[in-house]
RNA sequence: GUGCCUGUAGCUCAAUGGCAGAGCGCCUGACUGUGGCUCAGGAGGUUGUGGGUUCGAAACCCAUCAGGCACCCCA
């Protein structure tokens, strides 16, 4: 190995500062997921290539594949939904449905990396497997609202649509199924290129002008949830599947309201198309206006995918949080824990004569549940030890010198302010906890 | 996968074909029980990498790697 050290393109190293945020994101999610009764599941990153092939459509070229000497073909998972389908099929007789499970882990896609998009990325998936009830959809939407709120987001909106509303729009415009895919892709860009841009794109793809206008009118619908649904109901009244879809959305929204989700948090958006490859019912995603970032999460109902593996229909609704995007956006917004160090206190070593006593003090604190970093060089000047602790972002430095040892006390110095106090050993743990509890927003 | 932009010290950036620099950061000391401030001094570069053009390349050309932006698609 003489080459320069270099991480693989599109795959990130997460240094401690970033990891503290990532771990807090995951811990927050785990707490909320379990509060909604979801159980953890973990599956291997590697699957047999055949398991993944034929499930996600044209994007199969993005799957990382490799082959062993013996000719076994493997693939890195592309998402956590297909592995879920495999697990459901494989352990059908051990699982109780409806089954709520969550999974956090990395997936891999050979895409061109960009901001908020990486070749290795973590997702947190939650799914309710084996229920067609609109209450299941509503549970997922309520959960995602709680997760985003718990992470500190205040300005997010969950956009809702339904696969059969989009399908109905295409059908009402008189488009054959073959042309529908292009229409979906065009209208999904609505937020990016606007109504005029979508109109241009549709016209350029050869769709008749009057059909284009009908589509634009429908996908431009915006405003209060019930108003949009009423309007859709009138304009799509001739399409039976769309009518059912609208009823379904009304049921979901009624349940979401019953769960107390604020009206401002949700919006019916006929322009939301998403990757429609396996979605069959409601689809949703959450977006923040500032900073601009693609969707933070996306999901929907897919009643057929798991059946491909299980051999019988298993209706499922779920979503995936994009941990990379949450991480990037939260970093830009300054959300999440601001602490720079996991350690709450730094135990200095005054000199060789106090080394043993300092180590003993550190252990005493650790066993009391306080995260402690110690100095490692008894010969280092105290000033250097303070400097090191402060640079590391440890809020407190403890000094156990000859005077303190003689008096049975410890000096506790708050590095941010420089204030220090001398406390009896008996009161030390209480003082540290107190200072930690009253620490400012930067953990100090 | 396609197109465009960028890459110089740890970081942010100068130097437009002619001696590789600044600010911040870092190290040492002033300061042997107290970091940040101040002052003095110091270290740090294969100009992403490889090739080419040229008397001479950080600069121009080609390739490659990495990052960003727009497509495509998505978390």
PDB file of C-alpha atoms in Angstrom, chain A residues 37-198:
ATOM      1  CA  UNK A  37     -44.670  -0.135  19.156  1.00  0.00           C
ATOM      2  CA  UNK A  38     -42.162  -0.839  16.394  1.00  0.00           C
ATOM      3  CA  UNK A  39     -39.669  -3.659  16.923  1.00  0.00           C
ATOM      4  CA  UNK A  40     -36.058  -3.681  15.769  1.00  0.00           C
ATOM      5  CA  UNK A  41     -34.870  -5.783  12.863  1.00  0.00           C
ATOM      6  CA  UNK A  42     -31.400  -6.061  11.395  1.00  0.00           C
ATOM      7  CA  UNK A  43     -30.485  -7.881   8.225  1.00  0.00           C
ATOM      8  CA  UNK A  44     -27.161  -8.332   6.407  1.00  0.00           C
ATOM      9  CA  UNK A  45     -25.897  -5.639   4.094  1.00  0.00           C
ATOM     10  CA  UNK A  46     -25.215  -8.363   1.530  1.00  0.00           C
ATOM     11  CA  UNK A  47     -27.996 -10.219  -0.222  1.00  0.00           C
ATOM     12  CA  UNK A  48     -28.018 -12.751  -3.032  1.00  0.00           C
ATOM     13  CA  UNK A  49     -28.126 -10.749  -6.238  1.00  0.00           C
ATOM     14  CA  UNK A  50     -31.307 -12.539  -7.355  1.00  0.00           C
ATOM     15  CA  UNK A  51     -33.087 -11.264  -4.265  1.00  0.00           C
ATOM     16  CA  UNK A  52     -32.652  -7.665  -5.348  1.00  0.00           C
ATOM     17  CA  UNK A  53     -32.940  -8.071  -9.080  1.00  0.00           C
ATOM     18  CA  UNK A  54     -36.242  -7.423 -10.764  1.00  0.00           C
ATOM     19  CA  UNK A  55     -37.698  -5.441  -7.862  1.00  0.00           C
ATOM     20  CA  UNK A  56     -36.797  -1.833  -8.460  1.00  0.00           C
ATOM     21  CA  UNK A  57     -37.127  -1.358 -12.183  1.00  0.00           C
ATOM     22  CA  UNK A  58     -34.684   0.566 -14.328  1.00  0.00           C
ATOM     23  CA  UNK A  59     -32.402   1.530 -11.499  1.00  0.00           C
ATOM     24  CA  UNK A  60     -30.936  -1.914 -11.222  1.00  0.00           C
ATOM     25  CA  UNK A  61     -27.750  -0.651 -12.779  1.00  0.00           C
ATOM     26  CA  UNK A  62     -27.207   1.282  -9.556  1.00  0.00           C
ATOM     27  CA  UNK A  63     -26.927  -1.903  -7.502  1.00  0.00           C
ATOM     28  CA  UNK A  64     -23.424  -2.821  -6.396  1.00  0.00           C
ATOM     29  CA  UNK A  65     -22.829  -6.420  -7.356  1.00  0.00           C
ATOM     30  CA  UNK A  66     -19.927  -8.790  -6.988  1.00  0.00           C
ATOM     31  CA  UNK A  67     -19.167 -12.405  -7.523  1.00  0.00           C
ATOM     32  CA  UNK A  68     -17.187 -14.914  -5.512  1.00  0.00           C
ATOM     33  CA  UNK A  69     -14.550 -17.272  -6.902  1.00  0.00           C
ATOM     34  CA  UNK A  70     -17.194 -19.965  -6.953  1.00  0.00           C
ATOM     35  CA  UNK A  71     -19.536 -17.844  -9.049  1.00  0.00           C
ATOM     36  CA  UNK A  72     -22.003 -16.886  -6.340  1.00  0.00           C
ATOM     37  CA  UNK A  73     -23.533 -13.534  -7.216  1.00  0.00           C
ATOM     38  CA  UNK A  74     -24.013 -11.129  -4.321  1.00  0.00           C
ATOM     39  CA  UNK A  75     -25.332  -7.590  -4.091  1.00  0.00           C
ATOM     40  CA  UNK A  76     -25.146  -4.821  -1.537  1.00  0.00           C
ATOM     41  CA  UNK A  77     -28.636  -3.918  -0.459  1.00  0.00           C
ATOM     42  CA  UNK A  78     -30.158  -1.005  -2.335  1.00  0.00           C
ATOM     43  CA  UNK A  79     -32.700  -0.213   0.351  1.00  0.00           C
ATOM     44  CA  UNK A  80     -34.134  -1.949   3.382  1.00  0.00           C
ATOM     45  CA  UNK A  81     -37.519  -2.657   1.887  1.00  0.00           C
ATOM     46  CA  UNK A  82     -36.595  -5.571  -0.332  1.00  0.00           C
ATOM     47  CA  UNK A  83     -34.654  -7.276   2.493  1.00  0.00           C
ATOM     48  CA  UNK A  84     -37.736  -6.747   4.635  1.00  0.00           C
ATOM     49  CA  UNK A  85     -39.834  -8.498   2.020  1.00  0.00           C
ATOM     50  CA  UNK A  86     -37.394 -11.390   2.014  1.00  0.00           C
ATOM     51  CA  UNK A  87     -37.496 -11.648   5.804  1.00  0.00           C
ATOM     52  CA  UNK A  88     -41.277 -11.582   5.856  1.00  0.00           C
ATOM     53  CA  UNK A  89     -41.436 -14.355   3.292  1.00  0.00           C
ATOM     54  CA  UNK A  90     -38.768 -16.406   5.000  1.00  0.00           C
ATOM     55  CA  UNK A  91     -40.130 -16.205   8.541  1.00  0.00           C
ATOM     56  CA  UNK A  92     -43.867 -15.954   7.787  1.00  0.00           C
ATOM     57  CA  UNK A  93     -44.769 -18.592  10.320  1.00  0.00           C
ATOM     58  CA  UNK A  94     -42.764 -16.941  13.102  1.00  0.00           C
ATOM     59  CA  UNK A  95     -44.057 -13.420  12.645  1.00  0.00           C
ATOM     60  CA  UNK A  96     -47.329 -12.042  13.919  1.00  0.00           C
ATOM     61  CA  UNK A  97     -49.149  -9.673  11.617  1.00  0.00           C
ATOM     62  CA  UNK A  98     -49.738  -6.835  11.542  1.00  0.00           C
ATOM     63  CA  UNK A  99     -46.077  -6.504  12.382  1.00  0.00           C
ATOM     64  CA  UNK A 100     -44.418  -3.182  13.125  1.00  0.00           C
ATOM     65  CA  UNK A 101     -40.700  -3.222  12.616  1.00  0.00           C
ATOM     66  CA  UNK A 102     -37.955  -0.679  12.226  1.00  0.00           C
ATOM     67  CA  UNK A 103     -34.464  -1.038  10.817  1.00  0.00           C
ATOM     68  CA  UNK A 104     -31.534   1.315  10.740  1.00  0.00           C
ATOM     69  CA  UNK A 105     -28.537   0.705   8.598  1.00  0.00           C
ATOM     70  CA  UNK A 106     -26.690   1.535   5.465  1.00  0.00           C
ATOM     71  CA  UNK A 107     -27.654   0.847   1.887  1.00  0.00           C
ATOM     72  CA  UNK A 108     -25.691   1.343  -1.307  1.00  0.00           C
ATOM     73  CA  UNK A 109     -26.455   2.912  -4.644  1.00  0.00           C
ATOM     74  CA  UNK A 110     -23.988   3.574  -7.426  1.00  0.00           C
ATOM     75  CA  UNK A 111     -25.268   7.069  -8.119  1.00  0.00           C
ATOM     76  CA  UNK A 112     -23.352  10.205  -8.826  1.00  0.00           C
ATOM     77  CA  UNK A 113     -22.761  11.719  -5.388  1.00  0.00           C
ATOM     78  CA  UNK A 114     -24.078  15.179  -4.588  1.00  0.00           C
ATOM     79  CA  UNK A 115     -25.105  17.173  -1.564  1.00  0.00           C
ATOM     80  CA  UNK A 116     -27.430  15.016   0.509  1.00  0.00           C
ATOM     81  CA  UNK A 117     -26.805  12.067  -1.759  1.00  0.00           C
ATOM     82  CA  UNK A 118     -24.174   9.460  -1.202  1.00  0.00           C
ATOM     83  CA  UNK A 119     -23.296   6.008  -2.400  1.00  0.00           C
ATOM     84  CA  UNK A 120     -23.338   4.659   1.116  1.00  0.00           C
ATOM     85  CA  UNK A 121     -26.209   6.089   3.099  1.00  0.00           C
ATOM     86  CA  UNK A 122     -28.058   5.265   6.244  1.00  0.00           C
ATOM     87  CA  UNK A 123     -31.778   4.980   6.369  1.00  0.00           C
ATOM     88  CA  UNK A 124     -34.160   4.349   9.197  1.00  0.00           C
ATOM     89  CA  UNK A 125     -37.109   2.340   7.904  1.00  0.00           C
ATOM     90  CA  UNK A 126     -40.390   1.852   9.684  1.00  0.00           C
ATOM     91  CA  UNK A 127     -43.109  -0.337   8.241  1.00  0.00           C
ATOM     92  CA  UNK A 128     -46.407  -1.835   9.299  1.00  0.00           C
ATOM     93  CA  UNK A 129     -46.577  -5.167   7.546  1.00  0.00           C
ATOM     94  CA  UNK A 130     -49.827  -7.000   7.020  1.00  0.00           C
ATOM     95  CA  UNK A 131     -52.434  -4.291   7.384  1.00  0.00           C
ATOM     96  CA  UNK A 132     -54.420  -2.504   4.701  1.00  0.00           C
ATOM     97  CA  UNK A 133     -56.075  -0.202   7.216  1.00  0.00           C
ATOM     98  CA  UNK A 134     -55.819   3.520   6.662  1.00  0.00           C
ATOM     99  CA  UNK A 135     -55.028   3.716  10.359  1.00  0.00           C
ATOM    100  CA  UNK A 136     -51.713   2.061   9.574  1.00  0.00           C
ATOM    101  CA  UNK A 137     -50.913   4.823   7.082  1.00  0.00           C
ATOM    102  CA  UNK A 138     -51.949   7.386   9.665  1.00  0.00           C
ATOM    103  CA  UNK A 139     -49.738   5.835  12.333  1.00  0.00           C
ATOM    104  CA  UNK A 140     -46.748   6.179  10.040  1.00  0.00           C
ATOM    105  CA  UNK A 141     -47.550   9.817   9.297  1.00  0.00           C
ATOM    106  CA  UNK A 142     -48.055  10.645  12.964  1.00  0.00           C
ATOM    107  CA  UNK A 143     -44.810   8.892  13.777  1.00  0.00           C
ATOM    108  CA  UNK A 144     -42.821  10.832  11.215  1.00  0.00           C
ATOM    109  CA  UNK A 145     -44.219  14.098  12.537  1.00  0.00           C
ATOM    110  CA  UNK A 146     -43.174  13.146  16.049  1.00  0.00           C
ATOM    111  CA  UNK A 147     -39.705  12.127  14.905  1.00  0.00           C
ATOM    112  CA  UNK A 148     -39.066  15.366  13.058  1.00  0.00           C
ATOM    113  CA  UNK A 149     -40.395  17.409  15.955  1.00  0.00           C
ATOM    114  CA  UNK A 150     -38.258  15.432  18.413  1.00  0.00           C
ATOM    115  CA  UNK A 151     -35.209  16.128  16.249  1.00  0.00           C
ATOM    116  CA  UNK A 152     -35.932  19.827  16.573  1.00  0.00           C
ATOM    117  CA  UNK A 153     -37.508  20.608  13.208  1.00  0.00           C
ATOM    118  CA  UNK A 154     -40.151  23.279  13.270  1.00  0.00           C
ATOM    119  CA  UNK A 155     -40.729  24.133   9.626  1.00  0.00           C
ATOM    120  CA  UNK A 156     -41.522  20.890   7.848  1.00  0.00           C
ATOM    121  CA  UNK A 157     -44.483  19.733   5.824  1.00  0.00           C
ATOM    122  CA  UNK A 158     -45.572  16.225   5.056  1.00  0.00           C
ATOM    123  CA  UNK A 159     -46.902  16.063   1.529  1.00  0.00           C
ATOM    124  CA  UNK A 160     -49.528  13.423   0.838  1.00  0.00           C
ATOM    125  CA  UNK A 161     -50.739  11.958  -2.389  1.00  0.00           C
ATOM    126  CA  UNK A 162     -52.041   8.683  -3.668  1.00  0.00           C
ATOM    127  CA  UNK A 163     -50.827   6.526  -6.466  1.00  0.00           C
ATOM    128  CA  UNK A 164     -54.321   6.292  -7.894  1.00  0.00           C
ATOM    129  CA  UNK A 165     -54.842  10.042  -7.795  1.00  0.00           C
ATOM    130  CA  UNK A 166     -51.820  10.494 -10.010  1.00  0.00           C
ATOM    131  CA  UNK A 167     -52.994   7.611 -12.142  1.00  0.00           C
ATOM    132  CA  UNK A 168     -56.428   9.204 -12.304  1.00  0.00           C
ATOM    133  CA  UNK A 169     -54.956  12.497 -13.423  1.00  0.00           C
ATOM    134  CA  UNK A 170     -53.225  10.748 -16.306  1.00  0.00           C
ATOM    135  CA  UNK A 171     -56.341   8.769 -17.188  1.00  0.00           C
ATOM    136  CA  UNK A 172     -58.656  11.767 -17.041  1.00  0.00           C
ATOM    137  CA  UNK A 173     -56.272  13.591 -19.332  1.00  0.00           C
ATOM    138  CA  UNK A 174     -56.756  10.706 -21.736  1.00  0.00           C
ATOM    139  CA  UNK A 175     -53.227   9.407 -21.606  1.00  0.00           C
ATOM    140  CA  UNK A 176     -52.416   5.780 -22.278  1.00  0.00           C
ATOM    141  CA  UNK A 177     -50.517   3.941 -19.544  1.00  0.00           C
ATOM    142  CA  UNK A 178     -47.407   3.970 -21.697  1.00  0.00           C
ATOM    143  CA  UNK A 179     -47.147   7.746 -21.542  1.00  0.00           C
ATOM    144  CA  UNK A 180     -47.960   7.960 -17.866  1.00  0.00           C
ATOM    145  CA  UNK A 181     -44.420   7.359 -16.626  1.00  0.00           C
ATOM    146  CA  UNK A 182     -43.115  10.443 -18.322  1.00  0.00           C
ATOM    147  CA  UNK A 183     -46.004  12.458 -16.942  1.00  0.00           C
ATOM    148  CA  UNK A 184     -45.239  11.329 -13.414  1.00  0.00           C
ATOM    149  CA  UNK A 185     -41.630  12.294 -13.760  1.00  0.00           C
ATOM    150  CA  UNK A 186     -42.556  15.689 -15.148  1.00  0.00           C
ATOM    151  CA  UNK A 187     -45.065  16.585 -12.474  1.00  0.00           C
ATOM    152  CA  UNK A 188     -42.734  15.434  -9.720  1.00  0.00           C
ATOM    153  CA  UNK A 189     -40.493  18.338 -10.737  1.00  0.00           C
ATOM    154  CA  UNK A 190     -43.297  20.798 -10.093  1.00  0.00           C
ATOM    155  CA  UNK A 191     -41.714  22.275  -7.001  1.00  0.00           C
ATOM    156  CA  UNK A 192     -38.438  22.698  -8.825  1.00  0.00           C
ATOM    157  CA  UNK A 193     -39.455  24.004 -12.253  1.00  0.00           C
ATOM    158  CA  UNK A 194     -42.955  25.340 -11.553  1.00  0.00           C
ATOM    159  CA  UNK A 195     -46.192  24.922 -13.454  1.00  0.00           C
ATOM    160  CA  UNK A 196     -44.736  26.556 -16.545  1.00  0.00           C
ATOM    161  CA  UNK A 197     -41.778  24.211 -16.548  1.00  0.00           C
ATOM    162  CA  UNK A 198     -43.972  21.175 -16.202  1.00  0.00           C
TER     163      UNK A 198
END
